[in-house]
Each structure stands twice: as structure tokens, then as C-alpha cells.
N, C-alpha and C. Protein backbone atom coordinates (compact mmCIF):
# COMPACT_ATOMS: atom_id res chain seq x y z
N MET A 1 196.93 -217.93 -66.26
CA MET A 1 196.53 -216.65 -65.70
C MET A 1 196.32 -216.82 -64.19
N LYS A 2 196.85 -215.89 -63.44
CA LYS A 2 196.70 -215.90 -61.99
C LYS A 2 195.24 -215.58 -61.63
N THR A 3 194.81 -216.15 -60.50
CA THR A 3 193.51 -215.74 -59.97
C THR A 3 193.67 -214.33 -59.40
N LEU A 4 192.57 -213.69 -59.11
CA LEU A 4 192.63 -212.34 -58.54
C LEU A 4 193.42 -212.36 -57.23
N TYR A 5 193.14 -213.32 -56.35
CA TYR A 5 193.82 -213.38 -55.07
C TYR A 5 195.31 -213.67 -55.23
N GLN A 6 195.67 -214.49 -56.21
CA GLN A 6 197.09 -214.74 -56.48
C GLN A 6 197.77 -213.46 -56.96
N ALA A 7 197.09 -212.70 -57.80
CA ALA A 7 197.64 -211.44 -58.30
C ALA A 7 197.85 -210.45 -57.16
N ILE A 8 196.91 -210.41 -56.24
CA ILE A 8 197.03 -209.50 -55.09
C ILE A 8 198.19 -209.92 -54.20
N SER A 9 198.34 -211.22 -53.98
CA SER A 9 199.38 -211.73 -53.08
C SER A 9 200.75 -211.83 -53.73
N TYR A 10 200.83 -211.76 -55.05
CA TYR A 10 202.06 -212.01 -55.79
C TYR A 10 203.22 -211.11 -55.35
N TRP A 11 202.95 -209.87 -55.06
CA TRP A 11 204.02 -208.92 -54.76
C TRP A 11 204.46 -208.94 -53.29
N GLY A 12 203.92 -209.87 -52.51
CA GLY A 12 204.37 -210.04 -51.13
C GLY A 12 203.89 -208.97 -50.18
N ASP A 13 202.82 -208.30 -50.51
CA ASP A 13 202.27 -207.26 -49.64
C ASP A 13 201.71 -207.89 -48.37
N LYS A 14 202.12 -207.41 -47.21
CA LYS A 14 201.64 -207.99 -45.95
C LYS A 14 200.15 -207.75 -45.74
N ASN A 15 199.57 -206.78 -46.44
CA ASN A 15 198.14 -206.51 -46.32
C ASN A 15 197.30 -207.37 -47.26
N ALA A 16 197.95 -208.18 -48.10
CA ALA A 16 197.22 -208.97 -49.10
C ALA A 16 196.15 -209.89 -48.49
N PRO A 17 196.44 -210.65 -47.43
CA PRO A 17 195.40 -211.52 -46.87
C PRO A 17 194.18 -210.73 -46.37
N ALA A 18 194.44 -209.60 -45.73
CA ALA A 18 193.32 -208.79 -45.25
C ALA A 18 192.51 -208.22 -46.41
N LEU A 19 193.20 -207.76 -47.44
CA LEU A 19 192.51 -207.23 -48.62
C LEU A 19 191.65 -208.31 -49.26
N CYS A 20 192.18 -209.51 -49.40
CA CYS A 20 191.41 -210.62 -49.98
C CYS A 20 190.18 -210.93 -49.11
N GLY A 21 190.34 -210.86 -47.81
CA GLY A 21 189.21 -211.08 -46.90
C GLY A 21 188.12 -210.03 -47.09
N HIS A 22 188.53 -208.77 -47.22
CA HIS A 22 187.56 -207.69 -47.43
C HIS A 22 186.87 -207.85 -48.79
N LEU A 23 187.60 -208.27 -49.80
CA LEU A 23 187.00 -208.50 -51.12
C LEU A 23 185.95 -209.61 -51.04
N ALA A 24 186.30 -210.69 -50.35
CA ALA A 24 185.37 -211.82 -50.22
C ALA A 24 184.07 -211.38 -49.54
N MET A 25 184.19 -210.50 -48.53
CA MET A 25 182.98 -210.02 -47.85
C MET A 25 182.10 -209.18 -48.77
N SER A 26 182.68 -208.67 -49.83
CA SER A 26 181.90 -207.89 -50.80
C SER A 26 181.49 -208.74 -52.00
N GLY A 27 181.71 -210.04 -51.93
CA GLY A 27 181.31 -210.94 -53.01
C GLY A 27 182.29 -210.98 -54.17
N ILE A 28 183.49 -210.47 -53.97
CA ILE A 28 184.49 -210.47 -55.03
C ILE A 28 185.47 -211.61 -54.77
N MET A 29 185.30 -212.68 -55.57
CA MET A 29 186.13 -213.86 -55.38
C MET A 29 187.17 -214.01 -56.49
N ASP A 30 186.87 -213.49 -57.67
CA ASP A 30 187.81 -213.60 -58.79
C ASP A 30 187.54 -212.47 -59.78
N TRP A 31 188.26 -212.48 -60.88
CA TRP A 31 188.23 -211.39 -61.85
C TRP A 31 186.82 -211.06 -62.31
N GLN A 32 186.00 -212.08 -62.61
CA GLN A 32 184.67 -211.84 -63.15
C GLN A 32 183.75 -211.12 -62.15
N ASP A 33 184.12 -211.11 -60.88
CA ASP A 33 183.30 -210.46 -59.85
C ASP A 33 183.60 -208.96 -59.72
N LEU A 34 184.56 -208.47 -60.50
CA LEU A 34 184.94 -207.05 -60.41
C LEU A 34 183.99 -206.19 -61.24
N THR A 35 182.72 -206.25 -60.87
CA THR A 35 181.69 -205.46 -61.54
C THR A 35 181.57 -204.11 -60.84
N ARG A 36 180.91 -203.18 -61.49
CA ARG A 36 180.71 -201.85 -60.92
C ARG A 36 179.99 -201.94 -59.56
N ILE A 37 178.94 -202.74 -59.49
CA ILE A 37 178.16 -202.87 -58.25
C ILE A 37 179.04 -203.43 -57.13
N ASN A 38 179.77 -204.51 -57.42
CA ASN A 38 180.62 -205.12 -56.39
C ASN A 38 181.73 -204.19 -55.93
N LEU A 39 182.34 -203.47 -56.87
CA LEU A 39 183.40 -202.54 -56.49
C LEU A 39 182.86 -201.39 -55.65
N CYS A 40 181.68 -200.89 -56.00
CA CYS A 40 181.06 -199.83 -55.19
C CYS A 40 180.74 -200.33 -53.79
N GLU A 41 180.25 -201.57 -53.71
CA GLU A 41 179.96 -202.17 -52.40
C GLU A 41 181.25 -202.36 -51.60
N PHE A 42 182.31 -202.80 -52.27
CA PHE A 42 183.60 -202.97 -51.60
C PHE A 42 184.08 -201.65 -51.00
N VAL A 43 184.04 -200.57 -51.78
CA VAL A 43 184.49 -199.26 -51.29
C VAL A 43 183.62 -198.82 -50.10
N ALA A 44 182.31 -198.99 -50.21
CA ALA A 44 181.40 -198.59 -49.13
C ALA A 44 181.68 -199.39 -47.85
N LYS A 45 181.87 -200.72 -48.00
CA LYS A 45 182.14 -201.55 -46.82
C LYS A 45 183.49 -201.19 -46.19
N MET A 46 184.48 -200.91 -47.02
CA MET A 46 185.79 -200.53 -46.48
C MET A 46 185.66 -199.25 -45.66
N GLN A 47 184.90 -198.30 -46.16
CA GLN A 47 184.74 -197.03 -45.46
C GLN A 47 183.92 -197.18 -44.18
N GLU A 48 183.03 -198.18 -44.14
CA GLU A 48 182.21 -198.43 -42.95
C GLU A 48 182.97 -199.20 -41.88
N THR A 49 183.82 -200.13 -42.31
CA THR A 49 184.40 -201.08 -41.35
C THR A 49 185.85 -200.80 -40.96
N THR A 50 186.50 -199.86 -41.64
CA THR A 50 187.89 -199.55 -41.31
C THR A 50 188.04 -198.04 -41.17
N THR A 51 189.19 -197.63 -40.70
CA THR A 51 189.46 -196.19 -40.65
C THR A 51 189.62 -195.67 -42.06
N LYS A 52 189.48 -194.37 -42.20
CA LYS A 52 189.58 -193.77 -43.53
C LYS A 52 190.95 -194.05 -44.16
N ASN A 53 192.01 -193.98 -43.37
CA ASN A 53 193.35 -194.23 -43.90
C ASN A 53 193.56 -195.69 -44.27
N SER A 54 192.99 -196.62 -43.49
CA SER A 54 193.09 -198.04 -43.84
C SER A 54 192.31 -198.32 -45.12
N ALA A 55 191.11 -197.75 -45.22
CA ALA A 55 190.32 -197.92 -46.44
C ALA A 55 191.09 -197.39 -47.64
N HIS A 56 191.71 -196.23 -47.50
CA HIS A 56 192.50 -195.65 -48.58
C HIS A 56 193.62 -196.62 -49.02
N THR A 57 194.30 -197.22 -48.05
CA THR A 57 195.40 -198.14 -48.35
C THR A 57 194.90 -199.37 -49.11
N TYR A 58 193.84 -200.02 -48.60
CA TYR A 58 193.32 -201.22 -49.25
C TYR A 58 192.79 -200.91 -50.65
N ILE A 59 192.06 -199.83 -50.79
CA ILE A 59 191.48 -199.46 -52.08
C ILE A 59 192.59 -199.13 -53.09
N ALA A 60 193.60 -198.40 -52.64
CA ALA A 60 194.72 -198.06 -53.53
C ALA A 60 195.48 -199.33 -53.94
N ARG A 61 195.62 -200.28 -53.04
CA ARG A 61 196.32 -201.53 -53.35
C ARG A 61 195.56 -202.31 -54.43
N LEU A 62 194.23 -202.39 -54.28
CA LEU A 62 193.42 -203.09 -55.28
C LEU A 62 193.50 -202.36 -56.63
N ARG A 63 193.41 -201.05 -56.62
CA ARG A 63 193.50 -200.27 -57.86
C ARG A 63 194.84 -200.52 -58.56
N SER A 64 195.90 -200.61 -57.78
CA SER A 64 197.23 -200.86 -58.33
C SER A 64 197.29 -202.23 -59.02
N VAL A 65 196.73 -203.25 -58.38
CA VAL A 65 196.73 -204.59 -58.97
C VAL A 65 195.90 -204.58 -60.26
N LEU A 66 194.73 -203.95 -60.22
CA LEU A 66 193.87 -203.93 -61.40
C LEU A 66 194.52 -203.16 -62.55
N ASN A 67 195.27 -202.11 -62.23
CA ASN A 67 195.98 -201.37 -63.28
C ASN A 67 196.98 -202.27 -64.01
N ARG A 68 197.62 -203.18 -63.27
CA ARG A 68 198.58 -204.09 -63.89
C ARG A 68 197.93 -205.05 -64.87
N TYR A 69 196.67 -205.40 -64.62
CA TYR A 69 195.98 -206.42 -65.40
C TYR A 69 194.91 -205.85 -66.33
N LYS A 70 194.79 -204.53 -66.42
CA LYS A 70 193.69 -203.95 -67.21
C LYS A 70 193.78 -204.31 -68.69
N GLU A 71 194.97 -204.47 -69.23
CA GLU A 71 195.12 -204.78 -70.66
C GLU A 71 194.82 -206.24 -70.98
N ALA A 72 194.70 -207.08 -69.97
CA ALA A 72 194.40 -208.50 -70.20
C ALA A 72 192.94 -208.72 -70.57
N GLY A 73 192.10 -207.71 -70.39
CA GLY A 73 190.69 -207.82 -70.75
C GLY A 73 189.88 -208.73 -69.84
N ILE A 74 190.31 -208.88 -68.59
CA ILE A 74 189.61 -209.79 -67.67
C ILE A 74 188.83 -209.05 -66.59
N ILE A 75 188.87 -207.73 -66.61
CA ILE A 75 188.18 -206.94 -65.59
C ILE A 75 186.89 -206.39 -66.20
N PRO A 76 185.73 -206.87 -65.73
CA PRO A 76 184.46 -206.44 -66.32
C PRO A 76 184.19 -204.93 -66.20
N CYS A 77 184.60 -204.33 -65.12
CA CYS A 77 184.33 -202.91 -64.90
C CYS A 77 185.51 -202.09 -65.42
N GLU A 78 185.29 -201.43 -66.56
CA GLU A 78 186.37 -200.67 -67.18
C GLU A 78 186.68 -199.37 -66.44
N GLU A 79 185.71 -198.84 -65.69
CA GLU A 79 185.92 -197.57 -65.00
C GLU A 79 186.29 -197.78 -63.52
N PHE A 80 187.01 -198.87 -63.24
CA PHE A 80 187.39 -199.17 -61.85
C PHE A 80 188.19 -198.05 -61.22
N LYS A 81 188.99 -197.32 -62.02
CA LYS A 81 189.80 -196.22 -61.46
C LYS A 81 188.93 -195.14 -60.85
N ASP A 82 187.77 -194.89 -61.47
CA ASP A 82 186.86 -193.87 -60.97
C ASP A 82 186.15 -194.32 -59.69
N ILE A 83 185.93 -195.62 -59.57
CA ILE A 83 185.22 -196.16 -58.41
C ILE A 83 186.16 -196.35 -57.22
N LEU A 84 187.36 -196.83 -57.49
CA LEU A 84 188.30 -197.16 -56.42
C LEU A 84 189.06 -195.92 -55.96
N LYS A 85 188.33 -195.04 -55.30
CA LYS A 85 188.92 -193.82 -54.75
C LYS A 85 188.45 -193.65 -53.31
N CYS A 86 189.35 -193.18 -52.50
CA CYS A 86 189.02 -192.92 -51.10
C CYS A 86 190.06 -191.95 -50.56
N GLY A 87 189.61 -190.88 -49.98
CA GLY A 87 190.54 -189.90 -49.44
C GLY A 87 191.20 -190.35 -48.16
N LYS A 88 192.25 -189.65 -47.82
CA LYS A 88 192.96 -189.90 -46.55
C LYS A 88 192.47 -188.92 -45.51
N GLU A 89 192.83 -189.19 -44.29
CA GLU A 89 192.48 -188.33 -43.18
C GLU A 89 193.77 -187.98 -42.45
N VAL A 90 193.91 -186.74 -42.07
CA VAL A 90 195.10 -186.34 -41.33
C VAL A 90 195.01 -186.95 -39.93
N SER A 91 196.05 -187.67 -39.55
CA SER A 91 196.07 -188.29 -38.23
C SER A 91 196.17 -187.22 -37.16
N GLN A 92 195.43 -187.42 -36.11
CA GLN A 92 195.49 -186.50 -35.00
C GLN A 92 196.23 -187.18 -33.86
N LYS A 93 197.27 -186.54 -33.43
CA LYS A 93 198.07 -187.10 -32.34
C LYS A 93 197.48 -186.65 -31.01
N THR A 94 197.31 -187.60 -30.11
CA THR A 94 196.75 -187.32 -28.80
C THR A 94 197.74 -187.80 -27.75
N TYR A 95 197.96 -187.02 -26.77
CA TYR A 95 198.92 -187.36 -25.73
C TYR A 95 198.25 -187.30 -24.37
N LEU A 96 198.68 -188.19 -23.48
CA LEU A 96 198.27 -188.13 -22.09
C LEU A 96 199.45 -187.62 -21.28
N ASN A 97 199.17 -186.73 -20.36
CA ASN A 97 200.25 -186.24 -19.50
C ASN A 97 200.41 -187.19 -18.31
N GLU A 98 201.38 -186.90 -17.46
CA GLU A 98 201.67 -187.78 -16.32
C GLU A 98 200.49 -187.91 -15.38
N VAL A 99 199.78 -186.84 -15.15
CA VAL A 99 198.62 -186.87 -14.24
C VAL A 99 197.54 -187.78 -14.83
N GLU A 100 197.29 -187.66 -16.12
CA GLU A 100 196.27 -188.48 -16.76
C GLU A 100 196.67 -189.96 -16.79
N LEU A 101 197.96 -190.24 -17.03
CA LEU A 101 198.43 -191.62 -17.00
C LEU A 101 198.29 -192.22 -15.60
N LYS A 102 198.60 -191.43 -14.59
CA LYS A 102 198.48 -191.90 -13.20
C LYS A 102 197.01 -192.18 -12.86
N ALA A 103 196.12 -191.29 -13.32
CA ALA A 103 194.69 -191.49 -13.08
C ALA A 103 194.21 -192.78 -13.74
N LEU A 104 194.68 -193.03 -14.95
CA LEU A 104 194.32 -194.26 -15.64
C LEU A 104 194.86 -195.48 -14.88
N GLU A 105 196.08 -195.38 -14.44
CA GLU A 105 196.70 -196.48 -13.69
C GLU A 105 195.89 -196.81 -12.44
N LEU A 106 195.40 -195.81 -11.76
CA LEU A 106 194.67 -196.01 -10.51
C LEU A 106 193.19 -196.33 -10.71
N SER A 107 192.70 -196.20 -11.92
CA SER A 107 191.28 -196.46 -12.17
C SER A 107 190.97 -197.95 -12.02
N PRO A 108 189.82 -198.25 -11.41
CA PRO A 108 189.47 -199.67 -11.21
C PRO A 108 189.03 -200.32 -12.52
N THR A 109 189.21 -201.63 -12.59
CA THR A 109 188.76 -202.39 -13.74
C THR A 109 187.70 -203.38 -13.28
N LYS A 110 186.78 -203.72 -14.18
CA LYS A 110 185.66 -204.60 -13.83
C LYS A 110 186.00 -206.07 -13.98
N ASN A 111 186.92 -206.37 -14.91
CA ASN A 111 187.20 -207.78 -15.20
C ASN A 111 188.61 -207.91 -15.78
N GLU A 112 188.98 -209.16 -16.09
CA GLU A 112 190.33 -209.42 -16.62
C GLU A 112 190.56 -208.72 -17.96
N ARG A 113 189.52 -208.67 -18.79
CA ARG A 113 189.67 -208.03 -20.10
C ARG A 113 190.04 -206.56 -19.94
N GLU A 114 189.31 -205.84 -19.09
CA GLU A 114 189.62 -204.42 -18.87
C GLU A 114 191.00 -204.24 -18.25
N LYS A 115 191.35 -205.11 -17.31
CA LYS A 115 192.67 -205.03 -16.68
C LYS A 115 193.77 -205.27 -17.71
N PHE A 116 193.58 -206.27 -18.56
CA PHE A 116 194.56 -206.60 -19.59
C PHE A 116 194.76 -205.40 -20.53
N VAL A 117 193.68 -204.83 -21.01
CA VAL A 117 193.76 -203.70 -21.94
C VAL A 117 194.41 -202.49 -21.27
N LYS A 118 194.02 -202.22 -20.04
CA LYS A 118 194.59 -201.08 -19.32
C LYS A 118 196.09 -201.26 -19.13
N LEU A 119 196.52 -202.42 -18.69
CA LEU A 119 197.95 -202.67 -18.46
C LEU A 119 198.74 -202.59 -19.77
N CYS A 120 198.20 -203.17 -20.83
CA CYS A 120 198.89 -203.11 -22.13
C CYS A 120 199.02 -201.67 -22.60
N PHE A 121 197.96 -200.89 -22.43
CA PHE A 121 198.02 -199.49 -22.83
C PHE A 121 199.09 -198.75 -22.03
N LEU A 122 199.13 -198.98 -20.72
CA LEU A 122 200.12 -198.32 -19.87
C LEU A 122 201.54 -198.73 -20.26
N ILE A 123 201.74 -200.00 -20.56
CA ILE A 123 203.07 -200.46 -20.99
C ILE A 123 203.46 -199.75 -22.28
N SER A 124 202.53 -199.69 -23.23
CA SER A 124 202.80 -199.01 -24.50
C SER A 124 203.10 -197.53 -24.27
N ALA A 125 202.33 -196.90 -23.40
CA ALA A 125 202.53 -195.47 -23.13
C ALA A 125 203.89 -195.19 -22.50
N ARG A 126 204.34 -196.08 -21.65
CA ARG A 126 205.61 -195.87 -20.94
C ARG A 126 206.84 -196.32 -21.74
N THR A 127 206.64 -197.20 -22.74
CA THR A 127 207.79 -197.71 -23.50
C THR A 127 207.83 -197.21 -24.94
N GLY A 128 206.70 -196.75 -25.45
CA GLY A 128 206.64 -196.33 -26.85
C GLY A 128 206.40 -197.48 -27.81
N MET A 129 206.15 -198.69 -27.27
CA MET A 129 205.90 -199.85 -28.13
C MET A 129 204.50 -199.77 -28.74
N ARG A 130 204.37 -200.30 -29.94
CA ARG A 130 203.06 -200.47 -30.54
C ARG A 130 202.34 -201.59 -29.80
N ILE A 131 201.01 -201.59 -29.88
CA ILE A 131 200.25 -202.61 -29.19
C ILE A 131 200.60 -204.01 -29.70
N SER A 132 200.91 -204.13 -30.99
CA SER A 132 201.28 -205.45 -31.54
C SER A 132 202.52 -205.99 -30.85
N ASP A 133 203.41 -205.11 -30.43
CA ASP A 133 204.62 -205.55 -29.71
C ASP A 133 204.32 -205.79 -28.24
N THR A 134 203.50 -204.94 -27.65
CA THR A 134 203.15 -205.10 -26.24
C THR A 134 202.46 -206.44 -26.01
N LEU A 135 201.58 -206.83 -26.92
CA LEU A 135 200.85 -208.09 -26.76
C LEU A 135 201.77 -209.30 -26.80
N ARG A 136 202.97 -209.16 -27.36
CA ARG A 136 203.92 -210.28 -27.48
C ARG A 136 205.02 -210.23 -26.42
N THR A 137 205.02 -209.21 -25.58
CA THR A 137 206.11 -209.02 -24.62
C THR A 137 205.92 -209.90 -23.38
N THR A 138 207.02 -210.50 -22.93
CA THR A 138 207.00 -211.29 -21.69
C THR A 138 208.15 -210.83 -20.80
N GLU A 139 208.22 -211.42 -19.62
CA GLU A 139 209.30 -211.08 -18.69
C GLU A 139 210.67 -211.43 -19.28
N GLU A 140 210.71 -212.36 -20.23
CA GLU A 140 211.97 -212.75 -20.86
C GLU A 140 212.57 -211.61 -21.69
N ASN A 141 211.73 -210.66 -22.09
CA ASN A 141 212.22 -209.51 -22.86
C ASN A 141 212.93 -208.49 -21.96
N VAL A 142 212.71 -208.59 -20.65
CA VAL A 142 213.31 -207.63 -19.72
C VAL A 142 214.68 -208.14 -19.29
N LYS A 143 215.68 -207.29 -19.51
CA LYS A 143 217.07 -207.61 -19.14
C LYS A 143 217.56 -206.46 -18.26
N GLY A 144 217.51 -206.66 -16.96
CA GLY A 144 217.89 -205.58 -16.05
C GLY A 144 216.90 -204.44 -16.12
N ASP A 145 217.37 -203.28 -16.49
CA ASP A 145 216.50 -202.11 -16.59
C ASP A 145 216.15 -201.76 -18.04
N THR A 146 216.29 -202.72 -18.93
CA THR A 146 215.93 -202.48 -20.32
C THR A 146 214.98 -203.57 -20.82
N LEU A 147 214.25 -203.21 -21.84
CA LEU A 147 213.32 -204.12 -22.48
C LEU A 147 213.80 -204.29 -23.92
N ASP A 148 214.10 -205.52 -24.32
CA ASP A 148 214.57 -205.81 -25.67
C ASP A 148 213.45 -206.49 -26.44
N TYR A 149 213.18 -206.03 -27.65
CA TYR A 149 212.17 -206.66 -28.49
C TYR A 149 212.44 -206.32 -29.95
N VAL A 150 211.85 -207.12 -30.83
CA VAL A 150 211.92 -206.86 -32.26
C VAL A 150 210.53 -206.44 -32.69
N SER A 151 210.43 -205.26 -33.27
CA SER A 151 209.14 -204.72 -33.69
C SER A 151 208.48 -205.63 -34.72
N LYS A 152 207.23 -205.97 -34.48
CA LYS A 152 206.48 -206.81 -35.41
C LYS A 152 206.28 -206.08 -36.74
N LYS A 153 206.04 -204.78 -36.68
CA LYS A 153 205.75 -204.02 -37.89
C LYS A 153 206.99 -203.76 -38.74
N THR A 154 208.09 -203.39 -38.10
CA THR A 154 209.28 -202.96 -38.85
C THR A 154 210.41 -203.98 -38.84
N SER A 155 210.32 -204.99 -37.99
CA SER A 155 211.38 -205.99 -37.80
C SER A 155 212.68 -205.37 -37.29
N ILE A 156 212.58 -204.22 -36.67
CA ILE A 156 213.75 -203.54 -36.11
C ILE A 156 213.86 -203.89 -34.64
N GLU A 157 215.08 -204.26 -34.24
CA GLU A 157 215.33 -204.58 -32.84
C GLU A 157 215.41 -203.29 -32.04
N ALA A 158 214.75 -203.27 -30.89
CA ALA A 158 214.74 -202.07 -30.05
C ALA A 158 215.10 -202.45 -28.62
N GLN A 159 215.68 -201.50 -27.95
CA GLN A 159 216.05 -201.66 -26.55
C GLN A 159 215.63 -200.37 -25.86
N VAL A 160 214.69 -200.48 -24.93
CA VAL A 160 214.19 -199.28 -24.25
C VAL A 160 214.33 -199.44 -22.74
N PRO A 161 214.60 -198.34 -22.05
CA PRO A 161 214.67 -198.43 -20.58
C PRO A 161 213.28 -198.65 -19.99
N VAL A 162 213.23 -199.43 -18.92
CA VAL A 162 211.95 -199.68 -18.26
C VAL A 162 212.08 -199.47 -16.75
N SER A 163 211.00 -198.99 -16.18
CA SER A 163 210.95 -198.79 -14.73
C SER A 163 210.48 -200.07 -14.06
N ALA A 164 210.55 -200.07 -12.74
CA ALA A 164 210.10 -201.23 -11.97
C ALA A 164 208.60 -201.44 -12.17
N GLU A 165 207.84 -200.34 -12.29
CA GLU A 165 206.38 -200.51 -12.46
C GLU A 165 206.05 -201.13 -13.82
N VAL A 166 206.79 -200.79 -14.85
CA VAL A 166 206.56 -201.41 -16.16
C VAL A 166 206.87 -202.90 -16.10
N LYS A 167 207.95 -203.26 -15.42
CA LYS A 167 208.29 -204.68 -15.24
C LYS A 167 207.14 -205.41 -14.54
N GLU A 168 206.58 -204.77 -13.53
CA GLU A 168 205.46 -205.36 -12.78
C GLU A 168 204.22 -205.50 -13.67
N TRP A 169 203.95 -204.49 -14.49
CA TRP A 169 202.80 -204.56 -15.39
C TRP A 169 202.96 -205.70 -16.40
N ILE A 170 204.18 -205.87 -16.91
CA ILE A 170 204.44 -206.96 -17.86
C ILE A 170 204.16 -208.30 -17.18
N ALA A 171 204.61 -208.45 -15.94
CA ALA A 171 204.36 -209.69 -15.20
C ALA A 171 202.86 -209.89 -14.97
N GLN A 172 202.16 -208.82 -14.64
CA GLN A 172 200.71 -208.92 -14.42
C GLN A 172 199.98 -209.32 -15.70
N VAL A 173 200.35 -208.69 -16.81
CA VAL A 173 199.72 -209.01 -18.10
C VAL A 173 199.91 -210.47 -18.43
N ASN A 174 201.11 -210.99 -18.21
CA ASN A 174 201.39 -212.38 -18.53
C ASN A 174 200.68 -213.35 -17.59
N GLY A 175 200.20 -212.85 -16.46
CA GLY A 175 199.44 -213.68 -15.54
C GLY A 175 197.95 -213.72 -15.84
N ILE A 176 197.50 -212.88 -16.76
CA ILE A 176 196.08 -212.84 -17.13
C ILE A 176 195.84 -213.83 -18.26
N THR A 177 194.82 -214.65 -18.11
CA THR A 177 194.55 -215.68 -19.12
C THR A 177 193.84 -215.11 -20.35
N TYR A 178 193.11 -214.02 -20.21
CA TYR A 178 192.38 -213.43 -21.34
C TYR A 178 193.37 -212.87 -22.36
N ARG A 179 193.20 -213.21 -23.62
CA ARG A 179 194.06 -212.70 -24.70
C ARG A 179 193.20 -212.25 -25.87
N PRO A 180 192.99 -210.94 -26.01
CA PRO A 180 192.19 -210.46 -27.14
C PRO A 180 193.02 -210.44 -28.42
N THR A 181 192.35 -210.43 -29.54
CA THR A 181 193.05 -210.19 -30.79
C THR A 181 193.38 -208.69 -30.83
N GLU A 182 194.23 -208.27 -31.75
CA GLU A 182 194.54 -206.85 -31.86
C GLU A 182 193.29 -206.05 -32.21
N ALA A 183 192.42 -206.60 -33.05
CA ALA A 183 191.18 -205.91 -33.41
C ALA A 183 190.28 -205.75 -32.21
N ASN A 184 190.15 -206.80 -31.38
CA ASN A 184 189.33 -206.71 -30.17
C ASN A 184 189.95 -205.74 -29.17
N TYR A 185 191.25 -205.75 -29.07
CA TYR A 185 191.93 -204.81 -28.17
C TYR A 185 191.55 -203.39 -28.54
N ASN A 186 191.66 -203.06 -29.82
CA ASN A 186 191.37 -201.70 -30.26
C ASN A 186 189.90 -201.36 -30.07
């Protein structure tokens, strides 16, 4: 019989390590820990520590795994379906116009961390890259007036036009020694 974490990771879900980490923080290490109290605590912690949509994804993933194993008789909490629920939230799209982007560009920064975050945000805003891609971009990705990269999330190769200022920002970012994690960046 697979352990709970092996069952979660078995299907190759990229969110499996994070889900296992969240379960561990709620005291859920294996099948016998899937009690009503622990599952309620897991749902509450997910809703406190992640966005509503991320919580929905992790909770739904766990519910899916438990549904596969419910007939094995190894899950102490029989009403897990009722507990493992979390609604979604409609994403709100926010845009900055050219004036607002210019104001951000000209705003002073207090330290390397603020400068790094500001430059990465501006690069993302001007290229359409996700922050996960911006954090991995170097001058080597720039070929003339285009930026070539492979998206970390989708593994799709992209080629986008870049201005001289974006090239300069990429060079500046790579000159900063501070490197936050994606969670710290956000």
C-alpha cells in the first residue's frame, strides 16, 4: 500500500510537493492522520495561508486522491468529501496604463530588494512574462530586439519584442545580488 504522500505524488501533479508540505503543517503525515479535526485544520490553514483559488486547487487535489482510496478502508474520516470543500474566487484583472508604469519606473527605491522587485515587475509588465520567467531571464535570452525564453509554467517557447529599456532593466536585475524566492517576491 502506498503512503499518503506517495499516493498524492503518484499521478505526477506538479503541485504534489506543495500539497504534501501543507498537509504536514496540519499534522497529516499519513492515512491514519486523516481525521475530521486534522482535515478541518488543513482546510482552515489553506484558506488562511493561500489565495482562495490556490486553497480550492489543493483541497480539490486532496479530495480527488482520497476518493481513489476510499474503498481501501484506510481513511479514518468517512465524511472527508463534506469537509474538503472550498469555493473559488473570480480573478480580478488589474492593468496599469503607460502613465502609471512610467511613475512606477521613476519612483525611488530604498534598497536592492525594492529595486529588484520593481525592475522585475516592469520587465514582466513590458514583456507579458510571468514572474517565474522574469526571475530566470538573463542577457543571454536577448537576441537583438527579441527576448527568447521557455515558460516555466507551460514549457512553451516564446519570443517577444523588447525595447532598449527592457534590455537595460534585465542587465540591472542581473547585477543585483539579492534574489528573493517567488513567494517572497509576491
